[in-house]
Short mmCIF file of C-alpha atoms in Angstrom, two decimals:
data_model
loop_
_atom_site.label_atom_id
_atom_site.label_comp_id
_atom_site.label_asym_id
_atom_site.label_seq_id
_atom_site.Cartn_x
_atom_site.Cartn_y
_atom_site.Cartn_z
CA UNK A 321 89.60 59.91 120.91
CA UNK A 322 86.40 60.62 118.75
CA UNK A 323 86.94 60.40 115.30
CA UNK A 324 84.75 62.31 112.39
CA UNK A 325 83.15 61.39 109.55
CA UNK A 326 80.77 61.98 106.96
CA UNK A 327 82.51 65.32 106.05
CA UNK A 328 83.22 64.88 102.33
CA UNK A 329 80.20 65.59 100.80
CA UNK A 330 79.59 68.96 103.36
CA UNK A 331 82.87 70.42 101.97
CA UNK A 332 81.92 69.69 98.36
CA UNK A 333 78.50 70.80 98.46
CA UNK A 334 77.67 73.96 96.18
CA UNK A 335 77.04 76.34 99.12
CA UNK A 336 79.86 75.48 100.81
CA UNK A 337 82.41 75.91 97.53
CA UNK A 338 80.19 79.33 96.76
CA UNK A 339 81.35 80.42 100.89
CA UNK A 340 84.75 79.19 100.27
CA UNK A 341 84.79 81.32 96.56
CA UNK A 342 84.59 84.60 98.79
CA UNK A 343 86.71 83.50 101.75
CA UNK A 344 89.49 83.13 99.47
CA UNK A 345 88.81 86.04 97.39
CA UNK A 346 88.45 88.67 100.34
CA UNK A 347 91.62 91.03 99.63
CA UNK A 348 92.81 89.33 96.69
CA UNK A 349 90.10 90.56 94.59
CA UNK A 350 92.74 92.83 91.76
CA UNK A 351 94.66 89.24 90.89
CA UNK A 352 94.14 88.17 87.53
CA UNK A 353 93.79 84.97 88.73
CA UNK A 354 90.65 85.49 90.51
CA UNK A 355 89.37 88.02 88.41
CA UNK A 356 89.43 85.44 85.51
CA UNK A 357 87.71 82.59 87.58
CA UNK A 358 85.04 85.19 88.25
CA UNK A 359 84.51 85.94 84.53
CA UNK A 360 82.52 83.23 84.39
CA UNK A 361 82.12 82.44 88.03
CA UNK A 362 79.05 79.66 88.27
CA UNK A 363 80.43 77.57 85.43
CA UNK A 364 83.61 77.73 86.86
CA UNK A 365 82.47 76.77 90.18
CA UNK A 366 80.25 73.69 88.56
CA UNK A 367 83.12 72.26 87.09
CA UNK A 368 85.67 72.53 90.37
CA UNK A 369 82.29 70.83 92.30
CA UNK A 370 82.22 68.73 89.38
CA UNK A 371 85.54 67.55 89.65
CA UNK A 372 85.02 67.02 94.00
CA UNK A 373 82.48 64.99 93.72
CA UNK A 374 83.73 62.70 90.60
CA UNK A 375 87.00 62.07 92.69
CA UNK A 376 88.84 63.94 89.41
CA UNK A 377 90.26 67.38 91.44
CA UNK A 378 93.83 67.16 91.37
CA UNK A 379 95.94 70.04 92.71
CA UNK A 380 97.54 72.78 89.92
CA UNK A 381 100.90 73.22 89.36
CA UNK A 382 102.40 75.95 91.55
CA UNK A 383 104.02 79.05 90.63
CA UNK A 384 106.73 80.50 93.36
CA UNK A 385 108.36 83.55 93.89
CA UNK A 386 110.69 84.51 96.61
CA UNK A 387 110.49 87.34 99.74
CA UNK A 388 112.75 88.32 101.70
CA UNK A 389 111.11 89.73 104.74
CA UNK A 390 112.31 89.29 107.62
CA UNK A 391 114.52 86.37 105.94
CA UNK A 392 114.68 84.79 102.42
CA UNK A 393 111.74 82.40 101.96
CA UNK A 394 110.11 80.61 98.90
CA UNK A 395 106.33 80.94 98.78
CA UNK A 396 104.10 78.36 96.29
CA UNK A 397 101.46 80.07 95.24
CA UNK A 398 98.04 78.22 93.76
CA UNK A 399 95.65 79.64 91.08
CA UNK A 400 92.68 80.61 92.69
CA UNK A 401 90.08 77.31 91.97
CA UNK A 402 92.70 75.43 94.36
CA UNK A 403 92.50 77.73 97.13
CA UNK A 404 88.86 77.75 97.12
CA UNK A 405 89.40 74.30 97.80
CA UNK A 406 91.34 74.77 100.59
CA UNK A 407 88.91 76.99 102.22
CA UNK A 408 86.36 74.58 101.75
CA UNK A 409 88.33 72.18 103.39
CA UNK A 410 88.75 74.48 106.36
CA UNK A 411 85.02 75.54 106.40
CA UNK A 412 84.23 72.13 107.70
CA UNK A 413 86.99 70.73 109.29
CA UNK A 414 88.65 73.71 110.99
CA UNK A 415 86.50 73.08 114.15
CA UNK A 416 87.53 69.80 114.44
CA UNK A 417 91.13 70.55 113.99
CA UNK A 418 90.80 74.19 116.12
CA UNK A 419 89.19 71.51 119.24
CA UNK A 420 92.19 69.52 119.17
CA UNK A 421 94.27 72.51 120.23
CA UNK A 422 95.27 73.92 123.56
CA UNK A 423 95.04 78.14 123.94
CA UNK A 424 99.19 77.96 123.78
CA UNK A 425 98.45 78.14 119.93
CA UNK A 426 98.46 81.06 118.01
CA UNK A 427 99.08 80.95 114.12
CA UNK A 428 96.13 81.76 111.86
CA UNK A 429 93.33 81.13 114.29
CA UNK A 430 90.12 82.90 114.69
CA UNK A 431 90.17 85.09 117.73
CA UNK A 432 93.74 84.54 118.38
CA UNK A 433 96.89 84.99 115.96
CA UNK A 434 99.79 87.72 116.54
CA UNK A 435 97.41 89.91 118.25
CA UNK A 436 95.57 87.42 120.74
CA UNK A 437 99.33 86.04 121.45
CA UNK A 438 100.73 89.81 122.13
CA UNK A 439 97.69 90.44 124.96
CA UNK A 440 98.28 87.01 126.57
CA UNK A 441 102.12 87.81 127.14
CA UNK A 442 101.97 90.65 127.75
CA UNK A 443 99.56 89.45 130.65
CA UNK A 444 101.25 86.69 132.02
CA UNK A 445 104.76 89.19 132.63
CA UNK A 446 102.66 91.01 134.95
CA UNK A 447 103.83 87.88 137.18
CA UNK A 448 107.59 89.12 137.29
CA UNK A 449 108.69 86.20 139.58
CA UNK A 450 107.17 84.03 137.54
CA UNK A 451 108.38 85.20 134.10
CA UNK A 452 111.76 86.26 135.19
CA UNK A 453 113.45 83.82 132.41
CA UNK A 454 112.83 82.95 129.35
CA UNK A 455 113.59 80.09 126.48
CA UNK A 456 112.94 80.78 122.94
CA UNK A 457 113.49 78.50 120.63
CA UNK A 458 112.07 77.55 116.53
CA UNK A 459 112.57 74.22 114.63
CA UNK A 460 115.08 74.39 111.65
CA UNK A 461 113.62 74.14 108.28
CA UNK A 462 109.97 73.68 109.59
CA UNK A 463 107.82 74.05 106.92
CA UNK A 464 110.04 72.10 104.28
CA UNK A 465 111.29 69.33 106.96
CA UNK A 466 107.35 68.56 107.96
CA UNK A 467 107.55 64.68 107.11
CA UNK A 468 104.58 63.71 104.77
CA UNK A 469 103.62 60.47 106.14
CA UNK A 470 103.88 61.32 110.09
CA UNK A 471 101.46 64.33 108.97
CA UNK A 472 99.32 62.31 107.30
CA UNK A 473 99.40 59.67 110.92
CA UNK A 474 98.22 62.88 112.73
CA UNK A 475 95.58 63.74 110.83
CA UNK A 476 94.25 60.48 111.12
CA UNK A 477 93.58 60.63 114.39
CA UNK A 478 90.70 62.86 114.05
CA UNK A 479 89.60 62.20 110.43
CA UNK A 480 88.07 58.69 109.60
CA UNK A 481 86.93 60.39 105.91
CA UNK A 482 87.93 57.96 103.43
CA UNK A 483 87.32 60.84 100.60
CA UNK A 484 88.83 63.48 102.55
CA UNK A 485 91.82 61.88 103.64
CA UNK A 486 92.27 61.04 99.89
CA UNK A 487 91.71 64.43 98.85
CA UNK A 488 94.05 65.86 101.61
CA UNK A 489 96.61 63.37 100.75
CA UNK A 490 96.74 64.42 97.50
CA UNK A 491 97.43 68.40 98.75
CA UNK A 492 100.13 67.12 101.21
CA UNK A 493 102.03 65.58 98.23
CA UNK A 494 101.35 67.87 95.94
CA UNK A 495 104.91 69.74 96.60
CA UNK A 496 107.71 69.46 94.18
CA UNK A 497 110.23 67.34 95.43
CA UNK A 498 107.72 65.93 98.03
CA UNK A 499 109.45 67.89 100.67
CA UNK A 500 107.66 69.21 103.14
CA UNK A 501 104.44 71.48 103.00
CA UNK A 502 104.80 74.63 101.14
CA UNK A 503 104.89 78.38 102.57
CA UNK A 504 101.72 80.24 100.99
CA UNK A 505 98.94 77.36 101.10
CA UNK A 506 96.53 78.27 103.73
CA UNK A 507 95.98 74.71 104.73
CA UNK A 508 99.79 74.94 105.52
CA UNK A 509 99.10 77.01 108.32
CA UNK A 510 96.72 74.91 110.18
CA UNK A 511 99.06 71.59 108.68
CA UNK A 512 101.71 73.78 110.92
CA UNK A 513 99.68 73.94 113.59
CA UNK A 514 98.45 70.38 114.02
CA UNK A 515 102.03 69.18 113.52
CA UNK A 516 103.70 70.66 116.82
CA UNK A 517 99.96 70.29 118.73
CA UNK A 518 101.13 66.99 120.50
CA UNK A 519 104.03 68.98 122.16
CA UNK A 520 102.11 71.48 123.13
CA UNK A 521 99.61 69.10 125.28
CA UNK A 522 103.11 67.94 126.33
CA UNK A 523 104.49 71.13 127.83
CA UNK A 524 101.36 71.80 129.38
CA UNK A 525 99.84 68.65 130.71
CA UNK A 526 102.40 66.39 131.17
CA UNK A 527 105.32 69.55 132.04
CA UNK A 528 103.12 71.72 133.82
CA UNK A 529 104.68 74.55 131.78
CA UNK A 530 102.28 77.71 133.24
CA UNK A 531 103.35 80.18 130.70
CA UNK A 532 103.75 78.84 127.15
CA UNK A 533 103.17 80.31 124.09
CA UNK A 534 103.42 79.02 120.63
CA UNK A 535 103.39 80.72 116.73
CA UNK A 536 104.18 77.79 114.36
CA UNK A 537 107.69 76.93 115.09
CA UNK A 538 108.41 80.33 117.34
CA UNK A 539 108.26 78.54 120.67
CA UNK A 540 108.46 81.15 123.63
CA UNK A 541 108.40 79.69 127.73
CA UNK A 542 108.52 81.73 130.59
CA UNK A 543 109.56 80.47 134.14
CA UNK A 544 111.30 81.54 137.16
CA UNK A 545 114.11 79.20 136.87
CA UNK A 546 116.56 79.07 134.70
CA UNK A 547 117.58 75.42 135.32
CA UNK A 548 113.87 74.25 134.57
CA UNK A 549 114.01 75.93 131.06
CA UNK A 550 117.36 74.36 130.48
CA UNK A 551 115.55 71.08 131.16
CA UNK A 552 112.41 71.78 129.46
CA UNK A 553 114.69 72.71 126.23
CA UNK A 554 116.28 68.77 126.55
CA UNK A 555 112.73 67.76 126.28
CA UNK A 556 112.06 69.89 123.14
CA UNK A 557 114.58 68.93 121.33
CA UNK A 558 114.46 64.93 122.07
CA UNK A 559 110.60 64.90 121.38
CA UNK A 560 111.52 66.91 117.83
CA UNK A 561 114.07 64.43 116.68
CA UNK A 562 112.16 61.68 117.82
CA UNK A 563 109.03 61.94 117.38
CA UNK A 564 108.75 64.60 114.38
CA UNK A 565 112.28 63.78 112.72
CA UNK A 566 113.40 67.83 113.13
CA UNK A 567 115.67 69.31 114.70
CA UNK A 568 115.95 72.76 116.83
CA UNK A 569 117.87 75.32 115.08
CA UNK A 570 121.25 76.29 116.60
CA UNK A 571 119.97 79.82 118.31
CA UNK A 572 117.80 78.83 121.19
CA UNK A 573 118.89 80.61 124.46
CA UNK A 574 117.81 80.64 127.90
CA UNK A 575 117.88 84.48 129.22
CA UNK A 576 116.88 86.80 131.40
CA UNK A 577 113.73 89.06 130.33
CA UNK A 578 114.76 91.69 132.34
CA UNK A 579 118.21 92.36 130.57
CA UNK A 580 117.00 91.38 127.22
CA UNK A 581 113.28 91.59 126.10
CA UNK A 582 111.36 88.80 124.08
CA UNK A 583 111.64 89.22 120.83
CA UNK A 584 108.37 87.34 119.45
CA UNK A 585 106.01 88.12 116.86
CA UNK A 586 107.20 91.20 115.86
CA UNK A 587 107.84 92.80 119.23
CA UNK A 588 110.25 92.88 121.97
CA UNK A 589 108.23 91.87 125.61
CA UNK A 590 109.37 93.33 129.21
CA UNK A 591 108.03 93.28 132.00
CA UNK A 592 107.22 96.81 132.16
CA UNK A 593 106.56 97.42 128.69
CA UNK A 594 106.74 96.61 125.07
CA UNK A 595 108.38 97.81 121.83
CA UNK A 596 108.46 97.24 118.45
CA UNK A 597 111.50 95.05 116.64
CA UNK A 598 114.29 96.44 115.42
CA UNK A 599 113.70 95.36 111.38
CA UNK A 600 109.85 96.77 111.64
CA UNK A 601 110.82 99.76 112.80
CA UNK A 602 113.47 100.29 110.20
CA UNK A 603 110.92 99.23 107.84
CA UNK A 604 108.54 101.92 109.15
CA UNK A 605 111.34 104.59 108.55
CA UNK A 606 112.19 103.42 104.95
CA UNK A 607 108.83 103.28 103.92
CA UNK A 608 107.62 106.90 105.18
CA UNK A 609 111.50 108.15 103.38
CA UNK A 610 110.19 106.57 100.26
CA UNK A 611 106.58 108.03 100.47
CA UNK A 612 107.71 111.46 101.73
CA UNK A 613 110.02 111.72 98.85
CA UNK A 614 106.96 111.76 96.55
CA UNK A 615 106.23 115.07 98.15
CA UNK A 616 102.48 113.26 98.58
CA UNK A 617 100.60 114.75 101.27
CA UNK A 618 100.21 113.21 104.82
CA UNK A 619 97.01 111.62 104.77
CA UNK A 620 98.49 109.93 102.00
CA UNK A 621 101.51 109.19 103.57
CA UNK A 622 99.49 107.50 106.15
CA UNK A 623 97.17 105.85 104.08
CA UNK A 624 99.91 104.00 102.32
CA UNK A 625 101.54 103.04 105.69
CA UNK A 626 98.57 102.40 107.53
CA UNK A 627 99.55 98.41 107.99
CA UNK A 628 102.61 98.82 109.61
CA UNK A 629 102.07 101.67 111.74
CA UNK A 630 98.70 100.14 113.08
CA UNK A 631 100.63 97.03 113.85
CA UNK A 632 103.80 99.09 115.64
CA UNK A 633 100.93 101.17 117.39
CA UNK A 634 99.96 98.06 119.45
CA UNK A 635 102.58 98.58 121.66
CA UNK A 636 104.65 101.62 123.49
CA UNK A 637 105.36 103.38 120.36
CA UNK A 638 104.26 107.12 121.13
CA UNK A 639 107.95 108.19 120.83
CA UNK A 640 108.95 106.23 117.49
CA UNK A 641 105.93 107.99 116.27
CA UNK A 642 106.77 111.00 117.63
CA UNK A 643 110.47 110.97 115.93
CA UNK A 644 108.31 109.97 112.63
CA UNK A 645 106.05 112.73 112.47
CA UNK A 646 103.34 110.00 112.40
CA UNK A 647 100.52 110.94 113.94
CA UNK A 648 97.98 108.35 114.46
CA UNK A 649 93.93 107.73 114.66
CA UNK A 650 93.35 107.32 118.21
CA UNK A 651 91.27 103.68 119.28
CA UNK A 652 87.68 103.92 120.77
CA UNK A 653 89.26 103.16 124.30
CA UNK A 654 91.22 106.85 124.35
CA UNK A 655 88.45 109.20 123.15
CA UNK A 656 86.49 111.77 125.34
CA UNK A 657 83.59 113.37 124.25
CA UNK A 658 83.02 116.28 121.67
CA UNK A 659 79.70 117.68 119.54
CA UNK A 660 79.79 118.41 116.23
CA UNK A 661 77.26 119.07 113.21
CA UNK A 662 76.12 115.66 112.78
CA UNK A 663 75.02 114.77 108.54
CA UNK A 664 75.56 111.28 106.56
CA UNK A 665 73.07 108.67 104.88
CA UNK A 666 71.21 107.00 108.18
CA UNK A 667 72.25 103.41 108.66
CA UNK A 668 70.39 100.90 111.02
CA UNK A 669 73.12 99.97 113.75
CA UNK A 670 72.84 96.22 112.62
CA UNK A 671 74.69 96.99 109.21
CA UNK A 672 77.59 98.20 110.72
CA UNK A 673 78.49 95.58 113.55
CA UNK A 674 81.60 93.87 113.75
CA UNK A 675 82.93 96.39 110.85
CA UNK A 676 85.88 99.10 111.50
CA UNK A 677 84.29 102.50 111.44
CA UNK A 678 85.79 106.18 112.24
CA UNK A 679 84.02 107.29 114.83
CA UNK A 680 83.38 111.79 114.09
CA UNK A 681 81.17 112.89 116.86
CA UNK A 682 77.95 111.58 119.00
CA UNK A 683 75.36 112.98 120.98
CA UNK A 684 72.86 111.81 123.46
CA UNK A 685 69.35 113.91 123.34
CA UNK A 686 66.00 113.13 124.62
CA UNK A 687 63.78 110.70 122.20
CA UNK A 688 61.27 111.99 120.32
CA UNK A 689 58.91 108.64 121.06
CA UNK A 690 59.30 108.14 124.38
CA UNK A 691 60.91 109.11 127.86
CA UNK A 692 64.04 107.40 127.21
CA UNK A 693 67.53 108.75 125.55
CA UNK A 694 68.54 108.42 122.42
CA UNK A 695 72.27 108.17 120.67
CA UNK A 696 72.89 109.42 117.61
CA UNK A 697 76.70 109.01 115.50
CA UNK A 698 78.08 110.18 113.27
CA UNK A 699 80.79 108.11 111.45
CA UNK A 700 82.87 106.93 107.80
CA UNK A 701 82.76 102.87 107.23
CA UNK A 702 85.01 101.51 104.46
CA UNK A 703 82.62 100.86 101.61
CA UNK A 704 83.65 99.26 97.94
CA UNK A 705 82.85 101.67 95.14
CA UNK A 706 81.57 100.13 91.70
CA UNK A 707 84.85 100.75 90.29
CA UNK A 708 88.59 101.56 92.39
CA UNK A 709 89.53 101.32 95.73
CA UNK A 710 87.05 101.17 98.71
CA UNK A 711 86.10 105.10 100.23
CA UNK A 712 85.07 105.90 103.53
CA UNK A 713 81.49 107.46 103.54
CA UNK A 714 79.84 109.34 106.11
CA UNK A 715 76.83 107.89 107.67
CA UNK A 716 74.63 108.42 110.67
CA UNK A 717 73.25 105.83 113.17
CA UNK A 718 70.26 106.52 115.65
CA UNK A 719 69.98 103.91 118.59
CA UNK A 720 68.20 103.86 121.81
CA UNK A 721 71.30 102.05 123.21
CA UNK A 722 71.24 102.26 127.20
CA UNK A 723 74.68 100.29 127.16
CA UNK A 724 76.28 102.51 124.07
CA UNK A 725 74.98 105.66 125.98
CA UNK A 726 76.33 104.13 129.37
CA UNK A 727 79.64 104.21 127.48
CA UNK A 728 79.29 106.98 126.42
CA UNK A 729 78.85 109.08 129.79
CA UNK A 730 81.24 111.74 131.02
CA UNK A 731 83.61 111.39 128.12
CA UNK A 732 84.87 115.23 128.04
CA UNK A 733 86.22 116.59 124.72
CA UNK A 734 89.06 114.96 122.57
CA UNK A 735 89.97 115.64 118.74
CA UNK A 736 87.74 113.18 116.32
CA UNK A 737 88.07 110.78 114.62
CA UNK A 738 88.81 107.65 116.48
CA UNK A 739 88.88 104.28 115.31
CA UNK A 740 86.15 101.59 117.03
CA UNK A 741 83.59 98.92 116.01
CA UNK A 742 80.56 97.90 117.72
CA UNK A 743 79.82 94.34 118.77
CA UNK A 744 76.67 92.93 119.62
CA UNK A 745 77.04 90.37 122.76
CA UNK A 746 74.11 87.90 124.40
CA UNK A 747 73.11 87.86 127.76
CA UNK A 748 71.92 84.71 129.57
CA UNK A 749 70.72 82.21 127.16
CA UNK A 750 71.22 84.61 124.41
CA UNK A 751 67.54 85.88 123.81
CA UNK A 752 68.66 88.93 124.71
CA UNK A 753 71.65 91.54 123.36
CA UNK A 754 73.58 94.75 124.43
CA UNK A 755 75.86 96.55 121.86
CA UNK A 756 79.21 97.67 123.08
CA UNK A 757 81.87 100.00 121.27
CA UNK A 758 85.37 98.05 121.16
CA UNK A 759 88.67 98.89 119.50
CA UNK A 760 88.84 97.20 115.89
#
């Protein structure tokens, strides 16, 4: 197994601390701790890189509060200079760590997490023979049972960084009462992740498991007998105790999907369709109470709920919403076609890739400079004011797009506006591009 080096001085270099800085400041930006360290942000940021490369850094003391969502949990929470450091850390290293992985994992990974895991199951139940039982299980106590030193062995294995192993040492045993690695730390997610990675490779290479599917310590496998599961769940828990000293909590069950639903990340799987948990949607329903009763109006209603209705949305919720009186933005893939008055500042199509934007009306004309079509939209993209919270401002985009337009083509006419993004994809060795609208 290749090992890496050399990685040290990458993750303390200035650039890389500066790109770590606004990682870890993206929607944290109102916290006093990161507001201060910006007060004076470059001497602040010498001294932390000061500190790196002197061997000196040692991690702050943390402050912790408790939540209660969906259960009671303690969260450690960092000042901001040591979370900079941690996204330094993953800046570098995360593609190291992300290649030792199989696609089973979900947790806090680029292109993946709750939603990549909710398309890939809901998939793979298409195969109703295949699917027809399931075995859930979690570990007990995962985050503070995650023994220090076996963590330490694992990283090891794909780490030879003298400095960074020291460094990373140090944030493993930074946790009061050494006990395990603490809820809130962003390295804890990927420490999470690489510390049930072995049994994954497991399950799948060794098992054969076909439909596996893992988010931390939420373990979900799908077969179409019941007495494999039963087995597979032996080897779970004997590989746990053995070779990660934890232990399954006492609610694993084998069942049938059919009678029961998945309940996994938030949402309850069948075959034939998928709904939102019990808890969220009681959430849902004492949140819009408490934001009704402030006799705001809608669109402030829904502004303020926006975060858990777009995450219920995901799945068959038109008649929760319905019994709500929520009514949502509708998603690129459902809209047809209208005209409209199109007005905003232009933007070139390049600023707004890969960003959310509300989609108000398009139209397809003849160019002005040559034989072919052009599109023109209209749209509002989430821009930060100098002072306040961000505001959506209207903008217009002109593009000679043949594969936007192609998109485009006999959509008939549906109520604006919808939510989308546009990507911009290579073709063939990549010296040539296409835009394409896609839901955000």
């Amino acid at each position: 197994m290749k090992r890496f080096g050399n990685l040290y001085e990458k993750i303390c270099s200035y650039d890389n601390l500066v790109a770590a800085a606004e990682h870890a400041r993206k929607g944290k930006g109102r916290q006093g701790t990161v507001k201060d360290f910006y007060k004076d942000f470059e001497a602040n940021l010498r001294q932390l890189h000061g500190e790196l490369l002197n061997h000196t850094y040692k991690t702050s003391a943390y402050s912790l509060f408790t939540v209660y969502e969906p259960k009671e949990r303690v969260i450690y929470r960092l000042p901001f200079r040591d979370r900079i450091v941690h996204w330094a850390i993953m800046l570098v290293v995360e593609p190291i760590w992300i290649g030792t992985f199989t696609r089973d994992t979900y947790s806090c990974i680029t292109g993946r997490g709750i939603h990549g895991a909710f398309r890939k199951l809901k998939a793979d139940l298409k195969d109703v023979s295949g699917t027809r039982y399931c075995l859930k299980v979690d570990v007990r106590k995962f985050y503070p049972t995650i023994d220090h030193s076996i963590l330490k062995q694992i990283i090891r294995k794909k780490i030879k960084d003298a400095a960074l192993l020291g460094l990373l040492d140090g944030i493993i045993d930074s946790v009061p009462d050494n006990e395990g690695v603490p809820i809130g730390n962003y390295l804890s997610q990927f420490f999470a992740n690489l510390y049930l990675s072995e049994l994954d490779h497991l399950l799948k290479e060794q098992y054969r498991v076909k439909y596996y599917y893992r988010y931390a310590d939420d373990i979900v496998v799908l077969d179409g007998s019941k007495e494999r599961l039963h087995a597979l769940l032996v080897a779970i828990n004997d590989y746990l105790m053995a070779e990660r000293n934890q232990q399954l909590k006492g609610n694993f069950q084998v069942f049938p999907v059919e009678s029961r639903g998945i309940d996994f990340i938030g949402y309850v799987f069948y075959h034939t369709h998928v709904l939102a948990r019990k808890k969220n949607k009681q959430a849902l329903a004492r949140q819009l109470h408490k934001l009704r009763k402030r006799d705001l109006s809608e669109k402030e209603v829904m502004l303020s709920a926006a975060s858990r209705v777009g995450f219920i949305r995901h799945c068959n919720s038109v008649n929760l919403f319905n019994k709500f009186n929520v009514v949502v933005m509708k998603k690129f893939s459902e809209i047809e076609k209208t005209r409209g008055k199109l007005e905003g500042t232009k933007l070139h199509i390049d600023t707004i890739l890969n960003r959310p934007i509300r989609l108000l009306a398009f139209e397809v004309t003849d160019s002005k400079h040559n034989a072919e079509k052009c599109l023109t939209l209209q749209y509002e993209v989430e821009e930060p004011p100098d002072t306040g919270p961000s505001e959506w401002v209207k903008h217009i985009t002109f593009t000679g797009s043949k594969a936007l337009i192609k998109q485009l083509e006999g959509i008939e006419q549906v109520d604006f506006p919808v939510e989308t993004k546009i990507i911009k994809q290579a073709i063939g060795d990549g010296r040539k591009h296409f835009y394409k609208f896609t839901d955000p």
